[in-house]
mmCIF file of C-alpha atoms in Angstrom:
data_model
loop_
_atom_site.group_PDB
_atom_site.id
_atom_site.type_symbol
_atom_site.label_atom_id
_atom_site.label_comp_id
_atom_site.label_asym_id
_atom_site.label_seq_id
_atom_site.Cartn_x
_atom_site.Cartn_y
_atom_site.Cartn_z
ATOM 1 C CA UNK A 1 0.000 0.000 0.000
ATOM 2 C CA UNK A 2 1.083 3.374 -0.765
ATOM 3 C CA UNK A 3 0.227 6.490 0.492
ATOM 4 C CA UNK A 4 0.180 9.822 -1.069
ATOM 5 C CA UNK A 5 -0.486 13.107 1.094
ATOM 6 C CA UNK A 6 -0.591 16.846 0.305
ATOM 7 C CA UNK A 7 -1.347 19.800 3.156
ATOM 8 C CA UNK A 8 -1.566 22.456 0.139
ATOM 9 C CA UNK A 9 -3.996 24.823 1.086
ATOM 10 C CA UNK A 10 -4.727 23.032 4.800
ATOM 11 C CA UNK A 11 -6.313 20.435 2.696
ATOM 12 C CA UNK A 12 -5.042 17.474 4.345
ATOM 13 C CA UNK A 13 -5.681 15.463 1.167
ATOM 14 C CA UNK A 14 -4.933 11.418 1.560
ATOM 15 C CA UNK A 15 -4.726 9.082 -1.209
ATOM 16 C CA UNK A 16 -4.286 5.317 -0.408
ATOM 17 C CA UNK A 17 -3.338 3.266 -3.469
ATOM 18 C CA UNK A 18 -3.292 -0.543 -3.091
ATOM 19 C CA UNK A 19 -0.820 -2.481 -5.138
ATOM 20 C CA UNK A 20 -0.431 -5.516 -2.141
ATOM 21 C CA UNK A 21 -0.990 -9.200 -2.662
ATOM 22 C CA UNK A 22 -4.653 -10.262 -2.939
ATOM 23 C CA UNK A 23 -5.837 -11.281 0.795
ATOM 24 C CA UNK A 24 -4.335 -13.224 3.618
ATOM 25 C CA UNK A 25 -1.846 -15.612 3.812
ATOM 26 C CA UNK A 26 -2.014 -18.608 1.097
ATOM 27 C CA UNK A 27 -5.246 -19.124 1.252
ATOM 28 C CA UNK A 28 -5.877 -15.209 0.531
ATOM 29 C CA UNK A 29 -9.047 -15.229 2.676
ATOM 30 C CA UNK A 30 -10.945 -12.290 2.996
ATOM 31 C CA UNK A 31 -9.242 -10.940 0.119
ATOM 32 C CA UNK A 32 -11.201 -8.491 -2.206
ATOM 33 C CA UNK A 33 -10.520 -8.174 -6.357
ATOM 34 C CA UNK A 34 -9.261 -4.369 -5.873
ATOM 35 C CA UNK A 35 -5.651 -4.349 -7.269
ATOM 36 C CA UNK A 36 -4.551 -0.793 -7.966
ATOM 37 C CA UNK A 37 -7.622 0.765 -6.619
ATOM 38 C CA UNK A 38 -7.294 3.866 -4.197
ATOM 39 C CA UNK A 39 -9.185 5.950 -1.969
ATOM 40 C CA UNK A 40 -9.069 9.502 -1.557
ATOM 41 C CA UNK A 41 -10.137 12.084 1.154
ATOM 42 C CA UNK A 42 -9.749 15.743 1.617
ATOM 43 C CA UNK A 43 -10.689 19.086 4.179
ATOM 44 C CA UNK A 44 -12.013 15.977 6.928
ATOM 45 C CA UNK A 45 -14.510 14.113 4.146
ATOM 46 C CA UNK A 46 -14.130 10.989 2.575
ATOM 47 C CA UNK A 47 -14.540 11.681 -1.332
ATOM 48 C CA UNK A 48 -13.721 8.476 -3.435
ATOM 49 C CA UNK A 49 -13.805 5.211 -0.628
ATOM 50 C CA UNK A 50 -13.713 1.736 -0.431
ATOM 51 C CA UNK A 51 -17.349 0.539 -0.187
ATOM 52 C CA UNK A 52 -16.088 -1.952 2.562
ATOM 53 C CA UNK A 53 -17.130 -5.637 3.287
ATOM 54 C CA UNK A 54 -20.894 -5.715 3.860
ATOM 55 C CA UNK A 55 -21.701 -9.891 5.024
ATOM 56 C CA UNK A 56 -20.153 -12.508 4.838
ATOM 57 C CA UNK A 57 -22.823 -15.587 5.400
ATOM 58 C CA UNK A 58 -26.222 -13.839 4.838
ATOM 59 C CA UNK A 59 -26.782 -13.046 1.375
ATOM 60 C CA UNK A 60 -24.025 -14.379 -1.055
ATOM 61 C CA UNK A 61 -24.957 -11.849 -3.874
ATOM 62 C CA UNK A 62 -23.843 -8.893 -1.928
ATOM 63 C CA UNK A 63 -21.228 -10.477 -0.306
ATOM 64 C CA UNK A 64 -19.847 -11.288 -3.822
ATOM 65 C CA UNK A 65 -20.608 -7.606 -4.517
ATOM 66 C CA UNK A 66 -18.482 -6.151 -2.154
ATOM 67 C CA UNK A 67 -15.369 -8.348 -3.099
ATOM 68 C CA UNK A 68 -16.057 -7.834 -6.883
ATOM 69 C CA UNK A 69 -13.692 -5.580 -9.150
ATOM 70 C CA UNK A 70 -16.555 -3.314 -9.430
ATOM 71 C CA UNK A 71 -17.114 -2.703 -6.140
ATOM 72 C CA UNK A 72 -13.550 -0.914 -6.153
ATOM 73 C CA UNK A 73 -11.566 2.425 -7.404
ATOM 74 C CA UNK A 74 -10.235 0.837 -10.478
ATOM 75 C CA UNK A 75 -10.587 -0.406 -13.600
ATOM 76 C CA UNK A 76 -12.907 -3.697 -14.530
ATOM 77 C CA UNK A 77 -12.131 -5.743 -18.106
ATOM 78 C CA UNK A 78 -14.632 -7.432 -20.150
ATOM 79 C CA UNK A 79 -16.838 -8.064 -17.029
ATOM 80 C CA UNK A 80 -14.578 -9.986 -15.295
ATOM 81 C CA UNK A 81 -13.527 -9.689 -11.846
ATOM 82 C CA UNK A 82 -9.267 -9.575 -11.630
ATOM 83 C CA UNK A 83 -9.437 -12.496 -9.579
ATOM 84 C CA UNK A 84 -11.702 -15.300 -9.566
ATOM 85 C CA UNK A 85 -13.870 -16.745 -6.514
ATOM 86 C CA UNK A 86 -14.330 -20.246 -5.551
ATOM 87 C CA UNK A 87 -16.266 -19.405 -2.450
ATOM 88 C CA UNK A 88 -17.386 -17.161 0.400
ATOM 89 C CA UNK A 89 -13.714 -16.413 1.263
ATOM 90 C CA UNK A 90 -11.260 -18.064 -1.220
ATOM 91 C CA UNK A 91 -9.992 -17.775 -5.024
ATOM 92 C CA UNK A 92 -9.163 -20.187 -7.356
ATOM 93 C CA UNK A 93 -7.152 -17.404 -9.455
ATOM 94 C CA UNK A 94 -5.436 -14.451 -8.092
ATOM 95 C CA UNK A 95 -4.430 -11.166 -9.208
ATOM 96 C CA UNK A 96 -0.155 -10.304 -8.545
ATOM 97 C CA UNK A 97 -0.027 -7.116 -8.289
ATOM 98 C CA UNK A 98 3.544 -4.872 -8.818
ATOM 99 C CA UNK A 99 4.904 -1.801 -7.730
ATOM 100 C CA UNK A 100 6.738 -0.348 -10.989
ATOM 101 C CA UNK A 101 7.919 3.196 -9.662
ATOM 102 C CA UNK A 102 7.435 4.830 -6.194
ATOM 103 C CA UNK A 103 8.786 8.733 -5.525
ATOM 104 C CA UNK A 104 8.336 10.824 -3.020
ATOM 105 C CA UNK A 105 10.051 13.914 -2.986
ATOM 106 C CA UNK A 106 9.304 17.636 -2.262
ATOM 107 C CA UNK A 107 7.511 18.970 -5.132
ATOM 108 C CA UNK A 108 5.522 15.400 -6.033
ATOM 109 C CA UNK A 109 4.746 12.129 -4.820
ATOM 110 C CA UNK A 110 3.712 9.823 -7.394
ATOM 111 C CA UNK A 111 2.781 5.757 -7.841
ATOM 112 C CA UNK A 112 3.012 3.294 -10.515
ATOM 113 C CA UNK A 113 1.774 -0.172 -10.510
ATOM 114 C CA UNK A 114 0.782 -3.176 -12.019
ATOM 115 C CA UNK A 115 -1.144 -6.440 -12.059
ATOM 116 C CA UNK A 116 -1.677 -9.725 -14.387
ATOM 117 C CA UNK A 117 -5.279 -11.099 -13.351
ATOM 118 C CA UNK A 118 -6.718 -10.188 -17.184
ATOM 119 C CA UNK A 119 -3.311 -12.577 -18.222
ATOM 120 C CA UNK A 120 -5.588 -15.563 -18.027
ATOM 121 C CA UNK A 121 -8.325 -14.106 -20.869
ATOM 122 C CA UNK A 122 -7.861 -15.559 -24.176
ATOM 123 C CA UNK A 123 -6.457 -12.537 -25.265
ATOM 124 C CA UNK A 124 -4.327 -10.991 -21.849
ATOM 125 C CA UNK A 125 -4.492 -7.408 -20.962
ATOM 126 C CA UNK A 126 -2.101 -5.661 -18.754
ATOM 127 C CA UNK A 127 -3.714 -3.378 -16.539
ATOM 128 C CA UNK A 128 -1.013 -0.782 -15.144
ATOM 129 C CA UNK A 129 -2.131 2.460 -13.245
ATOM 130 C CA UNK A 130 0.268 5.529 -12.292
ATOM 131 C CA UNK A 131 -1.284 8.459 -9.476
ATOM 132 C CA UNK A 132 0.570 11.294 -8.940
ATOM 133 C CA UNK A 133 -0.128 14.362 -6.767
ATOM 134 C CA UNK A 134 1.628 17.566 -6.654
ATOM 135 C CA UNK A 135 2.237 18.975 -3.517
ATOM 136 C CA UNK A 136 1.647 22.793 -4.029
ATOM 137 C CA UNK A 137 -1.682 22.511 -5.414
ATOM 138 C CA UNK A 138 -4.599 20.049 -5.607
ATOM 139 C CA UNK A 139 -4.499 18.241 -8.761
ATOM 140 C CA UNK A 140 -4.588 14.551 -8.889
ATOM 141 C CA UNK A 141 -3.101 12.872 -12.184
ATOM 142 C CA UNK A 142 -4.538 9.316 -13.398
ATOM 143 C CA UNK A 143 -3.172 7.281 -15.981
ATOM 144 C CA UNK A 144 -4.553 3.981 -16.642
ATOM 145 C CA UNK A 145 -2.313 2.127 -19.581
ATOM 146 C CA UNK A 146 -3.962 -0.986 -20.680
ATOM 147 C CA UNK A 147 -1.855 -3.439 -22.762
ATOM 148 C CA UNK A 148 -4.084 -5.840 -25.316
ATOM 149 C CA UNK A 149 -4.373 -7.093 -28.979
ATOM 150 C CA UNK A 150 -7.883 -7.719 -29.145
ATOM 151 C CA UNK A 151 -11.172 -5.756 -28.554
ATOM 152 C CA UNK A 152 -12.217 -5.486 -24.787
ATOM 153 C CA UNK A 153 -15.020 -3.710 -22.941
ATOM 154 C CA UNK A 154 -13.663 -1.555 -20.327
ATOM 155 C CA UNK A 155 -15.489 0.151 -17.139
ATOM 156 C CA UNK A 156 -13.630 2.237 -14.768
ATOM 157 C CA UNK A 157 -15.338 3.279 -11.482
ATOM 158 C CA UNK A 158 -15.256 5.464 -9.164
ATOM 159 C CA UNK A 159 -17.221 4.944 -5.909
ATOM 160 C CA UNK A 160 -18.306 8.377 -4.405
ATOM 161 C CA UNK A 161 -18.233 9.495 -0.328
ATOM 162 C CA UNK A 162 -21.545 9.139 1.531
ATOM 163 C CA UNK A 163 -21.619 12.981 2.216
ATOM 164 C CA UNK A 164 -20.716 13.770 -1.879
ATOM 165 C CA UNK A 165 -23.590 14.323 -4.404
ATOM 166 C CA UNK A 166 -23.149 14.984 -8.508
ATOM 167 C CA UNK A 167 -24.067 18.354 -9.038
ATOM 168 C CA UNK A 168 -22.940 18.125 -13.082
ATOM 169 C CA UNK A 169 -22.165 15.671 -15.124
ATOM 170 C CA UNK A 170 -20.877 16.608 -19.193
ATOM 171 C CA UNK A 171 -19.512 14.879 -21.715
ATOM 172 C CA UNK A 172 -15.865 14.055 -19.904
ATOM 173 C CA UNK A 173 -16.615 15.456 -15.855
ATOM 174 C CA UNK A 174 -18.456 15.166 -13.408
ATOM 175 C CA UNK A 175 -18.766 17.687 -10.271
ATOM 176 C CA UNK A 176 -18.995 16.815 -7.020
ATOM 177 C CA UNK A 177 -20.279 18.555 -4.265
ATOM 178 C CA UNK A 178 -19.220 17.449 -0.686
ATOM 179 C CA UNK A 179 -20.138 20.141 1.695
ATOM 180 C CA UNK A 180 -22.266 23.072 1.786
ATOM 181 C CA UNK A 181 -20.450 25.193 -0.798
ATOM 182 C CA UNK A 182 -17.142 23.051 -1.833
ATOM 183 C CA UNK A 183 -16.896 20.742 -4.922
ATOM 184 C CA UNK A 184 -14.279 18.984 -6.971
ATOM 185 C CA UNK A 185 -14.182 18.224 -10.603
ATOM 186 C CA UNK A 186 -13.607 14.616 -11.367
ATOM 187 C CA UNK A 187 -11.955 15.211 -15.051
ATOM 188 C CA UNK A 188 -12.074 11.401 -17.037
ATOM 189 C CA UNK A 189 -10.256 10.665 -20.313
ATOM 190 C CA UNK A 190 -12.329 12.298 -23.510
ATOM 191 C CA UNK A 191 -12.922 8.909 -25.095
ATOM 192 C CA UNK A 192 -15.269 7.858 -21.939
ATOM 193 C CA UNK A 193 -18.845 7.462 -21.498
ATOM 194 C CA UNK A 194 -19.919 8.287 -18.345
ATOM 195 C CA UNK A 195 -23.172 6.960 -16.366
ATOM 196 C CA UNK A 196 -23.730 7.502 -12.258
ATOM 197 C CA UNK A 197 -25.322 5.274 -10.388
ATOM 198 C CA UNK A 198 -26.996 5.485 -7.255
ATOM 199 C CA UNK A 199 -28.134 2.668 -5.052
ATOM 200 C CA UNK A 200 -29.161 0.291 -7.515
ATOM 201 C CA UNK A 201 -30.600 -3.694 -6.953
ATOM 202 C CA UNK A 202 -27.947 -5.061 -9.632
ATOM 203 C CA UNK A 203 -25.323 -3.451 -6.684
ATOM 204 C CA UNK A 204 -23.690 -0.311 -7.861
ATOM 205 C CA UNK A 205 -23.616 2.396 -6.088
ATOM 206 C CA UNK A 206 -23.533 1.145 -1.684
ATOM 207 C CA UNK A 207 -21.261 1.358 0.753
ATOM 208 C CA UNK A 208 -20.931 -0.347 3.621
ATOM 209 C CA UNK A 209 -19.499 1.433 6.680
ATOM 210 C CA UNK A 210 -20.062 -1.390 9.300
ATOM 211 C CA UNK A 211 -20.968 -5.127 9.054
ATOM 212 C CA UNK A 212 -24.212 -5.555 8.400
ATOM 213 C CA UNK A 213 -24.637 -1.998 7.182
ATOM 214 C CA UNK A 214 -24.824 0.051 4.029
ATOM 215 C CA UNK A 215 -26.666 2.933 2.511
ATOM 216 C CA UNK A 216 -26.818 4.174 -0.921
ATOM 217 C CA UNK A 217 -24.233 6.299 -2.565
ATOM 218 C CA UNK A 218 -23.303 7.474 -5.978
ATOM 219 C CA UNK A 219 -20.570 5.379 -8.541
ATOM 220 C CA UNK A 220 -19.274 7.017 -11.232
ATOM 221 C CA UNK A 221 -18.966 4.292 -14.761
ATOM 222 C CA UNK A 222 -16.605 5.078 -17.174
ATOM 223 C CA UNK A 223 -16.606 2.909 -19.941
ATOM 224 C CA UNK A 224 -15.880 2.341 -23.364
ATOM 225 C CA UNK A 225 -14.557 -0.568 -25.621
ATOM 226 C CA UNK A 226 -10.632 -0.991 -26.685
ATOM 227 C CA UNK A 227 -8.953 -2.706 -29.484
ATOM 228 C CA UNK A 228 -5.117 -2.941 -28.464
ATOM 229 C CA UNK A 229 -3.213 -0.908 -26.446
ATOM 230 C CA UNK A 230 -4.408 2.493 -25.063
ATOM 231 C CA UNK A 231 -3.758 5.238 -22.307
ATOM 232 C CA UNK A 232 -6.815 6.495 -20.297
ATOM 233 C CA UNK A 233 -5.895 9.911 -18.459
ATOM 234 C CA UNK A 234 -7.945 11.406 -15.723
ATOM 235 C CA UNK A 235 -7.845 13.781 -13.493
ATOM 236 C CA UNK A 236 -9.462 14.859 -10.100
ATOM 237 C CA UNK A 237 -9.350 18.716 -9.437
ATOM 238 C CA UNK A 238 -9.910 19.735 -5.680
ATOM 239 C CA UNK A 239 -10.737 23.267 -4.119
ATOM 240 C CA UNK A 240 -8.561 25.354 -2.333
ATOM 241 C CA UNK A 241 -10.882 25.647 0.809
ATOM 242 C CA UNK A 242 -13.722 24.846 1.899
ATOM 243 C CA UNK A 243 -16.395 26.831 4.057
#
């Protein structure tokens, strides 16, 4: 896990990017299909989060939810979860994920990673993700480089904070409002479609912030289809205060 902080502006921004090994132990129980996915919180709120864990015996549609690829901050290929479940807690495939490039330094911290759990589709993609965030100002940089030689359907999500609400959405961003009179601009690669989703039976769009517990929130789909290799750049745009 890496972690990538800027006080510009008393913001106190926080991003944590996960490029670890898929669960615990060799087993990998209570693992969840989120390689290179992050989080990311600001001014005290939580803006883009994990949607958490949910249940683990009750209902095994949400529980596989929760654990799925598109329950997560990152990017989902042809429908397919990164790693595959054989059961409540384990996998019969797993995703490896690798740190390429870490650097921290005084003017910007930035992450680059890896992972091969789209190797095993007849035709393998590469999914590799780079976050970088300058620290005298609030601009988050997103680059998601996927490697393939076929055609693929691609959705990238991003799972909103329970206090955040879309105030716009146009043909490449999406505002965000997450207090009274503060919002930031989620900026996504021109070649997108975008769609939000809000609490919806087929399961986008919850979070759960207890066991046994979740409420409605919004996800932000990006999708669009690929044939061989392509760069997807995003950004995320913060204010300088809040009030």
């Amino acid at each position: 896990y890496y972690l990538l902080r800027s006080n510009a502006f008393n913001s106190r921004t926080s991003i944590l990017f996960d490029c670890a090994e898929l669960g615990y132990g060799e087993i990998a129980a209570h693992g969840h299909a989120d390689a290179l996915s992050f989080s990311l919180s600001a001014f005290g709120y939580y803006l883009i989060v994990d949607t958490g864990t949910y249940d683990y015996f009750t209902d095994k549609r949400w529980r596989n939810y929760f654990r799925s690829t598109a329950a997560h901050n990152t990017v989902e290929i042809d429908g397919e979860n990164q790693s595959h479940m054989s059961g409540p807690f384990m996998w019969s495939t797993r995703a490896n994920s690798t740190c390429i490039n870490w650097t921290a330094d005084s003017d910007r911290t930035e992450v680059h990673g890896q992972h091969d759990g789209y190797h095993r589709l007849v035709d393998p993609v590469t999914h590799e993700r780079a976050i970088s965030l300058a620290s005298d100002e609030l601009k988050i940089e997103i680059v998601d480089k996927l490697t393939a030689a076929a055609t693929h359907k691609v959705k990238i999500y991003f799972h909103l904070g329970p206090d955040c609400t879309v105030s716009n959405v146009s043909d490449d961003s999406v505002t965000v409002q997450f207090a009274e009179s503060a919002e930031f601009l989620l900026r996504l690669d021109e070649s997108l479609s975008i769609e939000c989703v809000t609490g919806d039976d087929a399961g986008l769009g919850w979070y759960s912030p207890g066991y046994h517990r979740k409420q409605a929130i919004t996800t932000v789909v990006a999708s669009r289809e690929i044939s061989g290799p392509v760069d997807l750049k995003h950004e995320i745009i913060l204010p300088h205060s809040v009030d």
